[in-house]
């Protein structure tokens, strides 16, 4: 499995941005796909996850109601729609394949995409 994240950039507070993760290779029905982020000087943290074979989604409290994770079956991508962004959303965003055993834990995810930088100005 190979993952390629894109869509990052510089936006202002309150703007919207859409990230996309191109997925190459087979994702099994038991797997999940997730977005994580790592802000400067901080640990990588869970943002959202999507079970690959069904519509169930999961969000960190910090993004719930503002971000939406979705799967585009036609394009084989995992997308993250980010609305009402805040300066604290500034981070490098990574997509990753998870094994579905522990949705919120980094150790359950492999491989990882290369990351895309999102910068939110105030």
CSV table of N, CA and C in Angstrom, one decimal:
chain,number,residue,atom,x,y,z
A,1,UNK,N,0.8,-1.2,0.0
A,1,UNK,CA,0.0,0.0,0.0
A,1,UNK,C,0.9,1.2,0.0
A,2,UNK,N,0.5,2.2,-0.9
A,2,UNK,CA,1.2,3.5,-0.9
A,2,UNK,C,0.2,4.6,-0.8
A,3,UNK,N,0.6,5.6,0.0
A,3,UNK,CA,-0.3,6.7,0.3
A,3,UNK,C,0.4,8.0,-0.1
A,4,UNK,N,-0.4,8.9,-0.7
A,4,UNK,CA,0.2,10.2,-1.2
A,4,UNK,C,-0.8,11.3,-0.8
A,5,UNK,N,-0.4,12.1,0.2
A,5,UNK,CA,-1.3,13.2,0.7
A,5,UNK,C,-1.0,14.4,-0.1
A,6,UNK,N,-2.1,15.2,-0.3
A,6,UNK,CA,-1.9,16.5,-1.0
A,6,UNK,C,-3.0,17.4,-0.5
A,7,UNK,N,-2.9,18.7,-0.9
A,7,UNK,CA,-4.0,19.7,-0.7
A,7,UNK,C,-3.7,20.7,0.4
A,8,UNK,N,-2.5,20.6,1.1
A,8,UNK,CA,-2.2,21.5,2.1
A,8,UNK,C,-1.9,22.9,1.5
A,9,UNK,N,-1.8,23.9,2.4
A,9,UNK,CA,-1.5,25.2,2.0
A,9,UNK,C,-1.7,26.2,3.1
A,10,UNK,N,-1.6,27.5,2.7
A,10,UNK,CA,-1.8,28.6,3.7
A,10,UNK,C,-3.2,29.1,3.5
A,11,UNK,N,-3.9,29.1,4.6
A,11,UNK,CA,-5.3,29.7,4.7
A,11,UNK,C,-5.4,30.6,5.9
A,12,UNK,N,-6.5,31.3,5.9
A,12,UNK,CA,-6.8,32.2,7.0
A,12,UNK,C,-7.9,31.5,7.9
A,13,UNK,N,-7.9,32.0,9.1
A,13,UNK,CA,-8.9,31.6,10.1
A,13,UNK,C,-10.3,31.6,9.5
A,14,UNK,N,-11.0,30.5,9.7
A,14,UNK,CA,-12.4,30.5,9.2
A,14,UNK,C,-12.5,30.0,7.8
A,15,UNK,N,-11.4,29.8,7.1
A,15,UNK,CA,-11.5,29.3,5.7
A,15,UNK,C,-11.7,27.8,5.7
A,16,UNK,N,-11.8,27.3,4.5
A,16,UNK,CA,-12.0,25.8,4.2
A,16,UNK,C,-10.8,25.3,3.4
A,17,UNK,N,-10.5,24.0,3.6
A,17,UNK,CA,-9.5,23.4,2.8
A,17,UNK,C,-9.8,21.9,2.7
A,18,UNK,N,-9.4,21.3,1.6
A,18,UNK,CA,-9.7,19.9,1.4
A,18,UNK,C,-8.4,19.2,1.2
A,19,UNK,N,-8.1,18.2,2.0
A,19,UNK,CA,-7.0,17.4,1.8
A,19,UNK,C,-7.4,16.1,1.2
A,20,UNK,N,-6.5,15.5,0.4
A,20,UNK,CA,-6.8,14.2,-0.3
A,20,UNK,C,-5.6,13.3,-0.1
A,21,UNK,N,-5.9,12.0,0.0
A,21,UNK,CA,-4.9,11.0,0.2
A,21,UNK,C,-5.1,10.0,-0.9
A,22,UNK,N,-4.2,9.9,-1.9
A,22,UNK,CA,-4.4,8.9,-2.9
A,22,UNK,C,-3.9,7.5,-2.4
A,23,UNK,N,-4.7,6.5,-2.6
A,23,UNK,CA,-4.4,5.2,-2.1
A,23,UNK,C,-4.1,4.3,-3.3
A,24,UNK,N,-2.9,3.7,-3.2
A,24,UNK,CA,-2.5,2.7,-4.2
A,24,UNK,C,-2.3,1.3,-3.5
A,25,UNK,N,-2.9,0.3,-4.0
A,25,UNK,CA,-2.8,-1.0,-3.3
A,25,UNK,C,-4.1,-1.4,-2.7
A,26,UNK,N,-4.1,-2.6,-2.2
A,26,UNK,CA,-5.3,-3.1,-1.6
A,26,UNK,C,-5.5,-2.8,-0.1
A,27,UNK,N,-6.7,-2.3,0.2
A,27,UNK,CA,-7.1,-2.1,1.6
A,27,UNK,C,-8.1,-3.1,1.9
A,28,UNK,N,-7.9,-3.9,2.9
A,28,UNK,CA,-8.9,-4.9,3.3
A,28,UNK,C,-10.1,-4.3,4.0
A,29,UNK,N,-11.2,-5.0,3.9
A,29,UNK,CA,-12.4,-4.5,4.5
A,29,UNK,C,-12.3,-4.3,6.0
A,30,UNK,N,-11.5,-5.0,6.7
A,30,UNK,CA,-11.3,-4.8,8.1
A,30,UNK,C,-10.4,-3.6,8.5
A,31,UNK,N,-9.8,-3.0,7.5
A,31,UNK,CA,-8.9,-1.9,7.7
A,31,UNK,C,-9.7,-0.6,7.8
A,32,UNK,N,-9.0,0.4,8.4
A,32,UNK,CA,-9.4,1.8,8.4
A,32,UNK,C,-8.4,2.7,7.8
A,33,UNK,N,-8.8,3.8,7.4
A,33,UNK,CA,-7.9,4.9,6.9
A,33,UNK,C,-8.1,6.1,7.8
A,34,UNK,N,-7.0,6.6,8.2
A,34,UNK,CA,-7.0,7.7,9.1
A,34,UNK,C,-6.2,8.9,8.7
A,35,UNK,N,-6.5,10.0,9.3
A,35,UNK,CA,-5.7,11.3,9.2
A,35,UNK,C,-5.2,11.6,10.6
A,36,UNK,N,-3.9,11.9,10.6
A,36,UNK,CA,-3.3,12.4,11.9
A,36,UNK,C,-2.6,13.7,11.5
A,37,UNK,N,-2.2,14.4,12.6
A,37,UNK,CA,-1.5,15.7,12.3
A,37,UNK,C,-0.4,15.9,13.4
A,38,UNK,N,0.6,16.6,13.0
A,38,UNK,CA,1.7,16.9,14.0
A,38,UNK,C,2.0,18.4,13.8
A,39,UNK,N,1.8,19.1,14.9
A,39,UNK,CA,2.1,20.5,15.0
A,39,UNK,C,3.5,20.7,15.4
A,40,UNK,N,4.2,21.8,15.1
A,40,UNK,CA,5.6,22.0,15.5
A,40,UNK,C,5.8,21.8,17.0
A,41,UNK,N,6.7,21.0,17.4
A,41,UNK,CA,7.0,20.8,18.8
A,41,UNK,C,6.1,19.9,19.5
A,42,UNK,N,5.1,19.3,18.8
A,42,UNK,CA,4.1,18.5,19.5
A,42,UNK,C,4.1,17.1,18.9
A,43,UNK,N,3.5,16.2,19.6
A,43,UNK,CA,3.4,14.8,19.2
A,43,UNK,C,2.3,14.7,18.1
A,44,UNK,N,2.5,13.7,17.3
A,44,UNK,CA,1.5,13.4,16.3
A,44,UNK,C,0.2,12.9,17.0
A,45,UNK,N,-0.9,13.5,16.5
A,45,UNK,CA,-2.2,13.2,17.1
A,45,UNK,C,-3.3,12.7,16.1
A,46,UNK,N,-4.2,12.0,16.6
A,46,UNK,CA,-5.3,11.5,15.8
A,46,UNK,C,-6.2,12.6,15.4
A,47,UNK,N,-6.7,12.6,14.1
A,47,UNK,CA,-7.7,13.6,13.7
A,47,UNK,C,-9.0,12.9,13.3
A,48,UNK,N,-9.0,12.0,12.4
A,48,UNK,CA,-10.2,11.3,12.0
A,48,UNK,C,-9.9,10.0,11.4
A,49,UNK,N,-10.9,9.1,11.3
A,49,UNK,CA,-10.7,7.8,10.7
A,49,UNK,C,-12.0,7.4,10.0
A,50,UNK,N,-11.8,6.5,9.0
A,50,UNK,CA,-13.0,6.0,8.2
A,50,UNK,C,-12.8,4.5,8.0
A,51,UNK,N,-13.8,3.8,8.4
A,51,UNK,CA,-13.7,2.3,8.1
A,51,UNK,C,-13.8,2.2,6.6
A,52,UNK,N,-12.9,1.4,6.0
A,52,UNK,CA,-12.8,1.3,4.6
A,52,UNK,C,-14.0,0.7,3.9
A,53,UNK,N,-14.7,-0.2,4.6
A,53,UNK,CA,-15.7,-1.0,4.0
A,53,UNK,C,-17.1,-0.5,4.4
A,54,UNK,N,-17.2,0.5,5.3
A,54,UNK,CA,-18.5,1.0,5.6
A,54,UNK,C,-18.4,2.5,6.0
A,55,UNK,N,-19.6,3.1,6.2
A,55,UNK,CA,-19.5,4.6,6.4
A,55,UNK,C,-19.1,5.1,7.8
A,56,UNK,N,-18.8,4.2,8.7
A,56,UNK,CA,-18.5,4.7,10.0
A,56,UNK,C,-17.2,5.5,10.1
A,57,UNK,N,-17.4,6.6,10.7
A,57,UNK,CA,-16.3,7.6,10.9
A,57,UNK,C,-16.1,8.0,12.3
A,58,UNK,N,-14.9,8.5,12.6
A,58,UNK,CA,-14.5,8.8,14.0
A,58,UNK,C,-13.7,10.1,14.0
A,59,UNK,N,-13.9,10.9,15.0
A,59,UNK,CA,-13.2,12.2,15.0
A,59,UNK,C,-12.6,12.5,16.4
A,60,UNK,N,-11.6,13.3,16.3
A,60,UNK,CA,-11.1,13.9,17.6
A,60,UNK,C,-12.0,15.0,18.0
A,61,UNK,N,-12.1,15.2,19.3
A,61,UNK,CA,-13.1,16.2,19.8
A,61,UNK,C,-12.7,17.6,19.2
A,62,UNK,N,-11.4,17.8,19.0
A,62,UNK,CA,-11.0,19.1,18.6
A,62,UNK,C,-11.4,19.5,17.2
A,63,UNK,N,-11.8,18.5,16.4
A,63,UNK,CA,-12.2,18.8,15.0
A,63,UNK,C,-13.7,18.4,14.7
A,64,UNK,N,-14.3,17.8,15.7
A,64,UNK,CA,-15.7,17.3,15.5
A,64,UNK,C,-16.6,18.5,15.1
A,65,UNK,N,-17.4,18.3,14.1
A,65,UNK,CA,-18.3,19.4,13.6
A,65,UNK,C,-17.7,20.3,12.7
A,66,UNK,N,-16.3,20.3,12.5
A,66,UNK,CA,-15.7,21.2,11.5
A,66,UNK,C,-15.0,20.4,10.4
A,67,UNK,N,-14.5,19.2,10.7
A,67,UNK,CA,-13.9,18.4,9.7
A,67,UNK,C,-14.8,17.2,9.3
A,68,UNK,N,-14.6,16.8,8.1
A,68,UNK,CA,-15.4,15.6,7.6
A,68,UNK,C,-14.4,14.7,6.8
A,69,UNK,N,-14.4,13.5,7.2
A,69,UNK,CA,-13.5,12.5,6.5
A,69,UNK,C,-14.4,11.7,5.6
A,70,UNK,N,-14.0,11.4,4.4
A,70,UNK,CA,-14.8,10.7,3.4
A,70,UNK,C,-13.9,9.8,2.5
A,71,UNK,N,-14.5,8.8,1.9
A,71,UNK,CA,-13.8,8.0,0.9
A,71,UNK,C,-14.5,8.2,-0.4
A,72,UNK,N,-13.6,8.5,-1.4
A,72,UNK,CA,-14.1,8.6,-2.8
A,72,UNK,C,-13.7,7.3,-3.5
A,73,UNK,N,-14.7,6.4,-3.7
A,73,UNK,CA,-14.5,5.1,-4.3
A,73,UNK,C,-14.0,5.2,-5.7
A,74,UNK,N,-14.5,6.2,-6.4
A,74,UNK,CA,-14.2,6.3,-7.8
A,74,UNK,C,-12.7,6.7,-8.0
A,75,UNK,N,-12.3,7.5,-7.1
A,75,UNK,CA,-10.9,8.0,-7.3
A,75,UNK,C,-9.9,7.3,-6.4
A,76,UNK,N,-10.4,6.4,-5.5
A,76,UNK,CA,-9.5,5.7,-4.6
A,76,UNK,C,-8.8,6.7,-3.7
A,77,UNK,N,-9.5,7.6,-3.1
A,77,UNK,CA,-8.9,8.6,-2.3
A,77,UNK,C,-9.6,8.7,-0.9
A,78,UNK,N,-8.9,9.1,0.1
A,78,UNK,CA,-9.4,9.4,1.4
A,78,UNK,C,-9.3,10.9,1.6
A,79,UNK,N,-10.4,11.6,1.7
A,79,UNK,CA,-10.4,13.1,1.8
A,79,UNK,C,-10.7,13.6,3.2
A,80,UNK,N,-10.2,14.8,3.5
A,80,UNK,CA,-10.5,15.4,4.7
A,80,UNK,C,-11.0,16.9,4.4
A,81,UNK,N,-12.2,17.1,4.5
A,81,UNK,CA,-12.8,18.5,4.4
A,81,UNK,C,-12.6,19.2,5.7
A,82,UNK,N,-11.9,20.3,5.6
A,82,UNK,CA,-11.6,21.1,6.8
A,82,UNK,C,-12.4,22.4,6.7
A,83,UNK,N,-13.3,22.7,7.5
A,83,UNK,CA,-14.1,23.9,7.5
A,83,UNK,C,-13.8,24.7,8.8
A,84,UNK,N,-14.0,26.0,8.8
A,84,UNK,CA,-13.8,26.8,9.9
A,84,UNK,C,-12.5,26.6,10.6
A,85,UNK,N,-11.4,26.6,9.8
A,85,UNK,CA,-10.1,26.3,10.4
A,85,UNK,C,-9.7,27.3,11.4
A,86,UNK,N,-8.8,26.9,12.3
A,86,UNK,CA,-8.3,27.7,13.3
A,86,UNK,C,-6.8,27.7,13.3
A,87,UNK,N,-6.1,28.7,13.9
A,87,UNK,CA,-4.6,28.6,14.0
A,87,UNK,C,-4.1,27.3,14.6
A,88,UNK,N,-4.8,26.8,15.6
A,88,UNK,CA,-4.4,25.6,16.2
A,88,UNK,C,-4.5,24.3,15.3
A,89,UNK,N,-5.1,24.5,14.1
A,89,UNK,CA,-5.1,23.4,13.2
A,89,UNK,C,-3.8,23.3,12.3
A,90,UNK,N,-3.0,24.3,12.5
A,90,UNK,CA,-1.7,24.3,11.8
A,90,UNK,C,-0.9,23.1,12.2
A,91,UNK,N,-0.5,22.3,11.1
A,91,UNK,CA,0.2,21.1,11.4
A,91,UNK,C,0.6,20.5,10.0
A,92,UNK,N,1.4,19.5,10.1
A,92,UNK,CA,1.6,18.6,8.9
A,92,UNK,C,0.6,17.5,9.1
A,93,UNK,N,-0.2,17.2,8.1
A,93,UNK,CA,-1.3,16.2,8.1
A,93,UNK,C,-0.8,15.0,7.4
A,94,UNK,N,-1.0,13.9,8.0
A,94,UNK,CA,-0.6,12.6,7.4
A,94,UNK,C,-1.8,11.7,7.3
A,95,UNK,N,-1.9,10.9,6.2
A,95,UNK,CA,-2.8,9.9,6.1
A,95,UNK,C,-2.1,8.5,6.3
A,96,UNK,N,-2.9,7.6,6.8
A,96,UNK,CA,-2.3,6.3,7.1
A,96,UNK,C,-3.3,5.2,7.1
A,97,UNK,N,-2.9,4.0,6.8
A,97,UNK,CA,-3.7,2.8,6.9
A,97,UNK,C,-3.7,2.2,8.2
A,98,UNK,N,-4.8,1.9,8.8
A,98,UNK,CA,-4.9,1.3,10.1
A,98,UNK,C,-5.5,-0.1,10.0
A,99,UNK,N,-5.1,-0.9,11.0
A,99,UNK,CA,-5.5,-2.3,11.0
A,99,UNK,C,-6.9,-2.5,11.7
A,100,UNK,N,-7.4,-1.4,12.3
A,100,UNK,CA,-8.8,-1.4,12.8
A,100,UNK,C,-8.9,-2.0,14.2
A,101,UNK,N,-7.7,-2.2,14.9
A,101,UNK,CA,-7.8,-2.7,16.2
A,101,UNK,C,-7.8,-1.6,17.3
A,102,UNK,N,-7.2,-0.5,17.0
A,102,UNK,CA,-7.1,0.6,17.9
A,102,UNK,C,-7.1,1.9,17.1
A,103,UNK,N,-8.3,2.4,16.9
A,103,UNK,CA,-8.5,3.5,15.9
A,103,UNK,C,-7.7,4.7,16.2
A,104,UNK,N,-7.5,5.0,17.5
A,104,UNK,CA,-6.9,6.3,17.9
A,104,UNK,C,-5.4,6.2,18.2
A,105,UNK,N,-4.8,5.1,18.0
A,105,UNK,CA,-3.4,4.9,18.4
A,105,UNK,C,-2.5,4.8,17.1
A,106,UNK,N,-1.5,5.6,17.2
A,106,UNK,CA,-0.5,5.7,16.1
A,106,UNK,C,0.0,4.3,15.8
A,107,UNK,N,0.3,3.5,16.8
A,107,UNK,CA,0.9,2.2,16.6
A,107,UNK,C,0.1,1.2,15.8
A,108,UNK,N,-1.2,1.5,15.6
A,108,UNK,CA,-2.0,0.7,14.8
A,108,UNK,C,-2.0,1.0,13.3
A,109,UNK,N,-1.2,2.0,12.9
A,109,UNK,CA,-1.3,2.5,11.6
A,109,UNK,C,0.1,2.3,10.9
A,110,UNK,N,0.0,1.8,9.7
A,110,UNK,CA,1.2,1.5,8.8
A,110,UNK,C,0.7,1.0,7.4
A,111,UNK,N,1.1,1.6,6.3
A,111,UNK,CA,2.1,2.7,6.2
A,111,UNK,C,1.5,4.1,6.4
A,112,UNK,N,2.4,5.1,6.2
A,112,UNK,CA,2.0,6.5,6.3
A,112,UNK,C,2.4,7.2,5.0
A,113,UNK,N,1.5,8.2,4.7
A,113,UNK,CA,1.9,9.0,3.6
A,113,UNK,C,3.0,10.0,4.0
A,114,UNK,N,3.4,10.8,3.1
A,114,UNK,CA,4.5,11.7,3.4
A,114,UNK,C,4.1,13.0,4.1
A,115,UNK,N,2.9,13.3,4.2
A,115,UNK,CA,2.4,14.5,4.9
A,115,UNK,C,2.2,15.7,4.0
A,116,UNK,N,1.3,16.5,4.4
A,116,UNK,CA,1.1,17.8,3.7
A,116,UNK,C,0.8,18.9,4.7
A,117,UNK,N,1.5,20.0,4.5
A,117,UNK,CA,1.5,21.1,5.5
A,117,UNK,C,0.3,22.0,5.4
A,118,UNK,N,-0.4,22.2,6.5
A,118,UNK,CA,-1.5,23.2,6.6
A,118,UNK,C,-1.1,24.3,7.5
A,119,UNK,N,-1.2,25.5,7.1
A,119,UNK,CA,-0.9,26.6,7.9
A,119,UNK,C,-2.1,27.6,7.9
A,120,UNK,N,-2.5,27.8,9.1
A,120,UNK,CA,-3.7,28.7,9.3
A,120,UNK,C,-3.2,30.0,10.0
A,121,UNK,N,-3.4,31.1,9.3
A,121,UNK,CA,-3.0,32.4,9.8
A,121,UNK,C,-4.2,33.0,10.5
A,122,UNK,N,-3.8,33.8,11.6
A,122,UNK,CA,-4.9,34.4,12.4
A,122,UNK,C,-5.2,35.8,11.8
